[in-house]
XYZ file of C-alpha atoms in Angstrom:
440
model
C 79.886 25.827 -68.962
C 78.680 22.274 -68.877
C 81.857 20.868 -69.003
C 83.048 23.242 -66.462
C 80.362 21.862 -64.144
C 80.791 18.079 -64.938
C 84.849 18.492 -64.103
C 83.784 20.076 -60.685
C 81.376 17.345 -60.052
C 83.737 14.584 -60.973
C 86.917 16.325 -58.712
C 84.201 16.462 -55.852
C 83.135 12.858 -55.966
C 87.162 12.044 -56.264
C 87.341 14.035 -52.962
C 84.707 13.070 -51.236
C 85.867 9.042 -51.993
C 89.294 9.749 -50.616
C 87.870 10.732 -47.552
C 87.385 8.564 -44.171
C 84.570 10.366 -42.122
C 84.642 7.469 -38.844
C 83.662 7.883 -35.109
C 85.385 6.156 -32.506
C 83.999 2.829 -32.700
C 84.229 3.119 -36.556
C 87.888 3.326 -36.149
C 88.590 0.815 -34.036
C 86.560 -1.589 -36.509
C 88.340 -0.264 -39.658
C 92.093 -0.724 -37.352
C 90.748 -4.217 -36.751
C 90.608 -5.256 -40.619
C 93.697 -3.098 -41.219
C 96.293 -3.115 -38.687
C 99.617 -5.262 -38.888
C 99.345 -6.762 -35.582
C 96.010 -7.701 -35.567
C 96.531 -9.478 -39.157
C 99.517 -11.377 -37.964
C 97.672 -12.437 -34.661
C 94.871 -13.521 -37.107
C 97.454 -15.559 -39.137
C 98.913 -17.071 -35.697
C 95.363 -18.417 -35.218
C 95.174 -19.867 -39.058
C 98.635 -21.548 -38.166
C 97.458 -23.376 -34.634
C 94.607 -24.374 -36.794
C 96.808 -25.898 -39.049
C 98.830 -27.785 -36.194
C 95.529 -29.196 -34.935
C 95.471 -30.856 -38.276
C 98.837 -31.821 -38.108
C 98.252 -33.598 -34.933
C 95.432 -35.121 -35.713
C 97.330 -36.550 -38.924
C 99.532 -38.468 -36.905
C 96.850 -41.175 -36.149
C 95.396 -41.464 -39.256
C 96.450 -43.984 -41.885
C 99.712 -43.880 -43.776
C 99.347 -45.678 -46.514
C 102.928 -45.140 -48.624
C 103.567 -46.445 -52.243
C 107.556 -47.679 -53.579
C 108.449 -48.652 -57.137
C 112.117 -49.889 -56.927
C 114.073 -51.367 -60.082
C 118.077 -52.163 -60.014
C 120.038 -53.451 -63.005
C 123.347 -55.386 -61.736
C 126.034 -54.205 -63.587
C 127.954 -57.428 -62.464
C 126.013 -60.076 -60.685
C 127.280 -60.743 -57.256
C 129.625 -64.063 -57.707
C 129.395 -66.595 -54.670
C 131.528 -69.775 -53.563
C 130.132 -72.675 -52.167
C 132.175 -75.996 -51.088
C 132.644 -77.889 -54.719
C 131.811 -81.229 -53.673
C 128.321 -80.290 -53.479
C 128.113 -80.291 -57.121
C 131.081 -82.833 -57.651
C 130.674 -85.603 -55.196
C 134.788 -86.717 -56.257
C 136.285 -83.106 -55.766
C 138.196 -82.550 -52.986
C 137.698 -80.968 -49.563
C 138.703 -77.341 -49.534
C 137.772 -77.025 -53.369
C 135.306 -74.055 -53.836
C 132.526 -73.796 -57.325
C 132.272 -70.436 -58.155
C 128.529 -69.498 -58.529
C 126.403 -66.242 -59.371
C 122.713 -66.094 -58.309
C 119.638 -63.509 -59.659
C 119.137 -62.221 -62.958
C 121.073 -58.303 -64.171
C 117.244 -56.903 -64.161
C 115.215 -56.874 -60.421
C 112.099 -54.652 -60.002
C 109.821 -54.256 -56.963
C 106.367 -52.617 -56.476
C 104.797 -52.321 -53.257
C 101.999 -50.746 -50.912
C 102.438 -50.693 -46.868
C 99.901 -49.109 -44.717
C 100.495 -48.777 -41.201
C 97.993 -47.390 -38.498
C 98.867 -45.985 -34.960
C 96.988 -48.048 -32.631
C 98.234 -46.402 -28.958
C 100.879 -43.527 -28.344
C 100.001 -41.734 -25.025
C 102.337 -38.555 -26.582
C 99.901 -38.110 -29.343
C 96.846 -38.479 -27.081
C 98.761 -35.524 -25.098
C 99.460 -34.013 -28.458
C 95.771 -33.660 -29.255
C 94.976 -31.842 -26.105
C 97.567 -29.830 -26.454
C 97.241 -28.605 -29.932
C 93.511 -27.719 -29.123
C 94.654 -25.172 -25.881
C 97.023 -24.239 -28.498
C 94.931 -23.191 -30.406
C 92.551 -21.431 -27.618
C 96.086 -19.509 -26.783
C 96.014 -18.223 -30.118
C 92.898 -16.982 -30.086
C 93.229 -15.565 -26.825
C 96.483 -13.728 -27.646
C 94.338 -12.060 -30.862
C 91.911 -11.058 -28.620
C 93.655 -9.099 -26.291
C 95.556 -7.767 -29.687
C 92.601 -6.882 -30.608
C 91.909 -5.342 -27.699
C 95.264 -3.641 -27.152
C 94.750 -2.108 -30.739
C 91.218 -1.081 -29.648
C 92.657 0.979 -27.479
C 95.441 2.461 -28.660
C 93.066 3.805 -31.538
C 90.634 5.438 -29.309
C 93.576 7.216 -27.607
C 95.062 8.178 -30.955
C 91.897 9.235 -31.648
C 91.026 11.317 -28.449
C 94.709 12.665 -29.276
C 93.828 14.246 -32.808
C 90.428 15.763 -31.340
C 92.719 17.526 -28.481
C 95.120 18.656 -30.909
C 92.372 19.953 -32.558
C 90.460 21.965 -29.954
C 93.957 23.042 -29.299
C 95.060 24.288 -32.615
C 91.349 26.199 -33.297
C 91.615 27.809 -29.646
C 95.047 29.119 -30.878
C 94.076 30.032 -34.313
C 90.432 31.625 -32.505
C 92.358 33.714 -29.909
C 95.698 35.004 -32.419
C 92.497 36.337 -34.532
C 91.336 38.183 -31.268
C 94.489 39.642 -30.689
C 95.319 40.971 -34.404
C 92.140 42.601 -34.304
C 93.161 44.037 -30.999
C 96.825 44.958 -33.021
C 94.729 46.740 -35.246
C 92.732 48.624 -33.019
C 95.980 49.926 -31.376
C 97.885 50.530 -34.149
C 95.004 52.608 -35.851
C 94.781 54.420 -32.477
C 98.708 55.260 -32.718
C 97.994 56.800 -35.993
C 95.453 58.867 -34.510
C 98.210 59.837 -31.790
C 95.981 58.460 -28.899
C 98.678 55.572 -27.734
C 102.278 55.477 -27.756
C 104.586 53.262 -30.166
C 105.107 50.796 -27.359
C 101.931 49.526 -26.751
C 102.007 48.639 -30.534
C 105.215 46.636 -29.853
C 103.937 45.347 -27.058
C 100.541 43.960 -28.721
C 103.200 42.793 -31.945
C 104.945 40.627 -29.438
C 101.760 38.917 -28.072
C 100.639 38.443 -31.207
C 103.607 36.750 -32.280
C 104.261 34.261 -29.578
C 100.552 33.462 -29.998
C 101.444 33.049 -34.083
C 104.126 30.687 -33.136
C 102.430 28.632 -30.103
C 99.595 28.270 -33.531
C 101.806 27.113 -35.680
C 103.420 24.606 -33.403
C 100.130 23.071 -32.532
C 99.300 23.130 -36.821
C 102.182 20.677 -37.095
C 101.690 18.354 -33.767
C 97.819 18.087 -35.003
C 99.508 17.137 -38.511
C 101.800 14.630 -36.411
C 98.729 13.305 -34.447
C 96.768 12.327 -37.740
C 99.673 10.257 -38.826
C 100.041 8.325 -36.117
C 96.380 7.650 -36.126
C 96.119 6.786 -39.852
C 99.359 4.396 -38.843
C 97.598 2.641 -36.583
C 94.171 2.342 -38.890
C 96.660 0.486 -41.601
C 95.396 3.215 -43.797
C 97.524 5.564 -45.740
C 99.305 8.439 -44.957
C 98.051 10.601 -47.343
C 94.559 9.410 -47.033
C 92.114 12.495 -45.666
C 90.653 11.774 -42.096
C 87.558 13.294 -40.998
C 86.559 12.653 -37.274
C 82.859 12.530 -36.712
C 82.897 12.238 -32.789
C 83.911 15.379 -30.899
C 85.425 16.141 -27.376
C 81.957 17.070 -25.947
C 79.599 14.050 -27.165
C 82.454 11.740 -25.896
C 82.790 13.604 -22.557
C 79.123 13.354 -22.182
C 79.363 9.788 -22.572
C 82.195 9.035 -20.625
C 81.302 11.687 -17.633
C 79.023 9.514 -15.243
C 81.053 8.194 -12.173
C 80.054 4.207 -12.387
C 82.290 2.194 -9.281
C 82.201 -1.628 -10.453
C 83.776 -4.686 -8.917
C 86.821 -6.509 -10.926
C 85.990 -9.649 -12.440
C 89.814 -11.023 -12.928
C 89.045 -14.249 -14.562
C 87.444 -12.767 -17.027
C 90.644 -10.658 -18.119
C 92.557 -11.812 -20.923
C 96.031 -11.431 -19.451
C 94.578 -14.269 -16.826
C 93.125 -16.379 -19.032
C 96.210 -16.436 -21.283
C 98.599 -17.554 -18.048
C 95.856 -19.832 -17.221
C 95.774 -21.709 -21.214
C 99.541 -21.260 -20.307
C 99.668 -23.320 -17.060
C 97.754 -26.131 -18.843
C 99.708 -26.256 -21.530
C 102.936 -26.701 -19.099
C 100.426 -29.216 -17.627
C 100.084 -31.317 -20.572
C 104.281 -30.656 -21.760
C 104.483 -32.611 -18.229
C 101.876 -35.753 -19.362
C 103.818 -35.542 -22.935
C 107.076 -36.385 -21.297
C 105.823 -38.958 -18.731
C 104.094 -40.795 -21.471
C 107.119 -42.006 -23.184
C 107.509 -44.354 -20.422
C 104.632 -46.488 -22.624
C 104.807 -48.263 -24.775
C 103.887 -47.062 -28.672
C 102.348 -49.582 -30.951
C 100.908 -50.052 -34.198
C 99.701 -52.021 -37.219
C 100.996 -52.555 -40.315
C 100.434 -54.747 -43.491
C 102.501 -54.414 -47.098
C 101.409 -55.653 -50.276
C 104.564 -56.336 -52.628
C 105.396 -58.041 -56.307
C 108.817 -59.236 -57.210
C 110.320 -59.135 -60.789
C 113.817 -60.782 -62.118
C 114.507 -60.552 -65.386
C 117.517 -60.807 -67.857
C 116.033 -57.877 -69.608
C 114.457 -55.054 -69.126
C 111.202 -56.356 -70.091
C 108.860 -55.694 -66.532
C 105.703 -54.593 -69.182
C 105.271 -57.529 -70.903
C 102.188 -59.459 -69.367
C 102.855 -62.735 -69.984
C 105.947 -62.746 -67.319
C 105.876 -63.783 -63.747
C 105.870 -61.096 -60.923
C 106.068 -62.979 -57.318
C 103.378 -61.611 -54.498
C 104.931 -60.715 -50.908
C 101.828 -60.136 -48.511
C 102.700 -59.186 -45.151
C 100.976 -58.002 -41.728
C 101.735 -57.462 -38.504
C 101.709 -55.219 -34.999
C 104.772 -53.765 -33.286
C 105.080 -52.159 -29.963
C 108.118 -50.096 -29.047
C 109.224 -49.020 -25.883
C 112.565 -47.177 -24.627
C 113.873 -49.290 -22.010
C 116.772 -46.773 -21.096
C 117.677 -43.972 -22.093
C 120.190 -42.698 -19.874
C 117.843 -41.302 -17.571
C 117.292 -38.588 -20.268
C 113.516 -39.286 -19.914
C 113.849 -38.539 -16.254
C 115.623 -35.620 -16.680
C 112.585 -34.397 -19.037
C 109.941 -35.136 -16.157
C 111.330 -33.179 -13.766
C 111.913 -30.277 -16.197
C 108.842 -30.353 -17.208
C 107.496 -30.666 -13.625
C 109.737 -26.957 -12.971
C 107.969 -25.265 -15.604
C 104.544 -26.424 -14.155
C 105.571 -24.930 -10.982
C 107.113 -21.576 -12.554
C 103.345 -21.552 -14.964
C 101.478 -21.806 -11.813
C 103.666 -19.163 -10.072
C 103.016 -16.999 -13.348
C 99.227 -17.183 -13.084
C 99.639 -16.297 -9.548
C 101.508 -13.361 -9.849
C 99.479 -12.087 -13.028
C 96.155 -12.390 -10.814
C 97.850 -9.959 -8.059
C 99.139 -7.390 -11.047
C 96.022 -7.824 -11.861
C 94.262 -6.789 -8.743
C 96.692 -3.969 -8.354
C 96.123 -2.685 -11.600
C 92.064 -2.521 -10.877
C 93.440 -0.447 -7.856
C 95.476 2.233 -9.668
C 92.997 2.107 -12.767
C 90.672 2.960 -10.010
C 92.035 5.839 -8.115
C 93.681 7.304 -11.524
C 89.855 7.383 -12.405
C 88.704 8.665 -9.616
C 91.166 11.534 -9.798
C 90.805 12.587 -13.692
C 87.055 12.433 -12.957
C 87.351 15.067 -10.365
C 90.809 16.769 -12.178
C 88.159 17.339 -15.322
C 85.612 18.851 -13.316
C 88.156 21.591 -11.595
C 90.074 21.974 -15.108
C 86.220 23.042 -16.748
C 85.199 25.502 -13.616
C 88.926 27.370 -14.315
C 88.200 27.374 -17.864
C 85.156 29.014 -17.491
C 86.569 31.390 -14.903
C 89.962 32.222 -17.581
C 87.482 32.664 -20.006
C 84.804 35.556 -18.171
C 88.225 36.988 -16.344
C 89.919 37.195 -20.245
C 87.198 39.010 -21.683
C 86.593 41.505 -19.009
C 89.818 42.340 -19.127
C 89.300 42.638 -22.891
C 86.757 45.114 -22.581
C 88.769 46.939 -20.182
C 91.515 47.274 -22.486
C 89.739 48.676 -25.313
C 88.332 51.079 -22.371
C 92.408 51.575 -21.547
C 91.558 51.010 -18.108
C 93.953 47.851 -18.116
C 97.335 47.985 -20.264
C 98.292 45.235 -22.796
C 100.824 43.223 -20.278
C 97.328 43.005 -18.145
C 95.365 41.148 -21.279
C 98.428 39.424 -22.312
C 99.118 37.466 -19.429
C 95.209 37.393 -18.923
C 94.969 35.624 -22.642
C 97.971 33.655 -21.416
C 96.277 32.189 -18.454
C 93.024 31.761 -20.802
C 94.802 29.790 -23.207
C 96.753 27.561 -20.560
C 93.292 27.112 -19.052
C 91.814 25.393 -22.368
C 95.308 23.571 -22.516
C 94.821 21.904 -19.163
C 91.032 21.458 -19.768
C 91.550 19.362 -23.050
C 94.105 17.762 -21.435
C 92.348 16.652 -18.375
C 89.530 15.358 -20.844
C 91.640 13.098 -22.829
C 92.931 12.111 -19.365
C 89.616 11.058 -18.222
C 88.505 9.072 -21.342
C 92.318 7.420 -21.212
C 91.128 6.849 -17.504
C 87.863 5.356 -18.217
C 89.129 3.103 -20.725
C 91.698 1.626 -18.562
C 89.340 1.339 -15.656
C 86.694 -0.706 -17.909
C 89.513 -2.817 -19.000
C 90.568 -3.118 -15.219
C 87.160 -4.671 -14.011
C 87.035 -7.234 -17.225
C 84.773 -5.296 -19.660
């Protein structure tokens, strides 16, 4: 009996661990750690980090080390005039010579240091905004996935109050079946009205079922977008009501578009085309830098570079170079006044992102506006389906009303729920697109 006990304990505590009991907010935080997107976005921002560092290396030292040794299979063989040598030979009379030993090794250090590039000034800038795009863009990834979770979310709970409504109102009705048919077996009511009632029953059995599989459909999706697994249990601690409550006062707000994402990000974009512009016009400068290189020499006969007590020759060398492209081809040129076009199409960008922008505060608005008021209507019918269905209930079972009457009244009941649940995911979809729309 112990054992018996300790198994059930153990399976219970496996249960209960596979379980994810989350509100709203706690599933938006869990998608944030788990979703694909957001991870990637989070990687984009590790990688502009990285080209910050990048950049930045440019300027810094380079300080590069070469060991070199060659072993002349043949030494080179030069001629020089012969009466250099031999004062008597004569004119046109050539000494065959060969200079440097079969064994030549070099070792040396350079180090070179960018003193003035106005590209990888520009390049700094830019890799910094680069940057603060990345971030941006995980933001509003974030954000995007914020919200596609709460709607998945407000989806399931729908589904839900959907698929118990169903389940709630097919139990009515066989109860109803049984009533009848145990009143045809008394002889009180014909065969028909059992048939009748059967086929009620049934398309409410199916219209059940249906909604059993879509709330099975609507979990998935939501566990998708969590990063969590499929077969993982879900158990959703908010419900329709508390967030209806919360979301149900009418609050009017003025848009703040600058402080959208969407504008910032065509805003970090414009100054980047800004700064693509300044990277291009400063190759018309010049580029210089310093550079020094320490270097030892080695000739040998043999391959002998270890030994100590042989020479090695010291090179020591500094100096500064500037470069500058004189011409190009006008390819330079050409660059400018590309660069210039995509400044002007950036700036057209941000311009036409701030009126979308506007517009979309408009239509977030009104579509507000008119689930706020849609919800409202869609709970007074309910209520009305729901005291017209049960008088016609009790009428029924009083055979004052036949069963066509109380099917199409439970018809119009359950429609009534349908479009109540459905105007009250509309409204939360509503509100959260009308918060986004005034830069919350």
């Amino acid at each position: 009996m112990k054992i018996n006990l300790l198994l059930i304990a153990i399976l219970l505590a496996f249960t209960s661990s596979a379980q994810q009991h989350l509100s709203v907010k706690e599933a938006q935080e869990l998608g944030l750690q788990n979703n694909i997107k957001v991870k990637n976005a989070k990687l984009d921002v590790s990688l502009a980090k990285k080209k910050v560092l990048e950049t930045i290396g440019i300027g810094l030292p380079k300080i590069n080390g070469e060991v070199n040794w060659q072993q002349f299979l043949e030494i080179p063989t030069t001629v020089v005039p012969a009466n250099m040598f031999v004062p008597t030979a004569p004119d046109g009379e050539y000494a065959e010579l060969q200079f440097g030993t079969e064994h030549n090794s070099t070792v040396s250090v350079t180090a070179s240091q960018l003193l003035f590039d106005g590209s990888y000034i520009v390049g700094l800038k830019a890799s910094a905004i680069y940057k603060s795009l990345s971030q941006q863009s995980l933001q509003l990834t974030e954000q995007q996935i914020q919200d596609s979770i709460a709607a998945a979310y407000y989806n399931v709970l729908v589904a839900e109050e959907r698929k118990d409504f169903l389940n709630l109102i097919a139990e009515i009705h066989q109860g109803i079946l049984d009533e009848v048919q145990a009143r045809y077996d008394l002889g009180m009511v014909e065969d028909l009205d059992v048939d009748k009632m059967a086929l009620t029953l049934s398309n409410m059995e199916i219209q059940s079922e249906n909604m059993e599989r879509m709330t099975k459909v609507a979990y998935l999706y939501l566990k998708l977008l969590l990063g969590i697994s499929l077969e993982e249990e879900l158990v959703l601690m908010d419900s329709l009501p508390t967030l209806l409550s919360q979301n149900q006062t009418l609050k009017i707000q003025e848009p703040n578009i600058e402080n959208r994402l969407e504008f910032k990000l065509a805003e970090t974009q414009r100054k980047l085309s800004m700064l693509d512009l300044r990277r291009y016009q400063s190759h018309f400068l010049p580029s210089i830098s310093a550079f020094g290189t320490y270097s030892k020499n080695a000739f040998r006969d043999e391959f002998n570079f270890f030994v100590e007590d042989l020479s090695w020759y010291p090179t020591q060398v500094i100096g500064v170079k500037a470069t500058m492209n004189l011409f190009d081809g006008f390819s330079r040129v050409s660059k400018v006044q590309q660069a210039k076009i995509e400044l002007e199409k950036a700036k057209n960008n941000q311009s036409q992102v701030s009126e979308s922008l506007n517009l979309a505060h408009k239509v977030a608005l009104s579509n507000y506006l008119t689930a706020y008021h849609t919800q409202m209507q869609k709970s007074e019918s309910l209520e009305l389906s729901k005291k017209i269905y049960l008088k016609t209930m009790a009428k029924y079972r009083e055979g004052l009303v036949s069963s066509m009457e109380l099917s199409q009244s439970g018809a119009d009941y359950s429609q009534a729920q349908a479009d109540n649940a459905q105007a009250i995911y509309n409204l939360l979809i509503a509100k959260t697109n009308y918060n986004r729309s005034v830069g919350n």
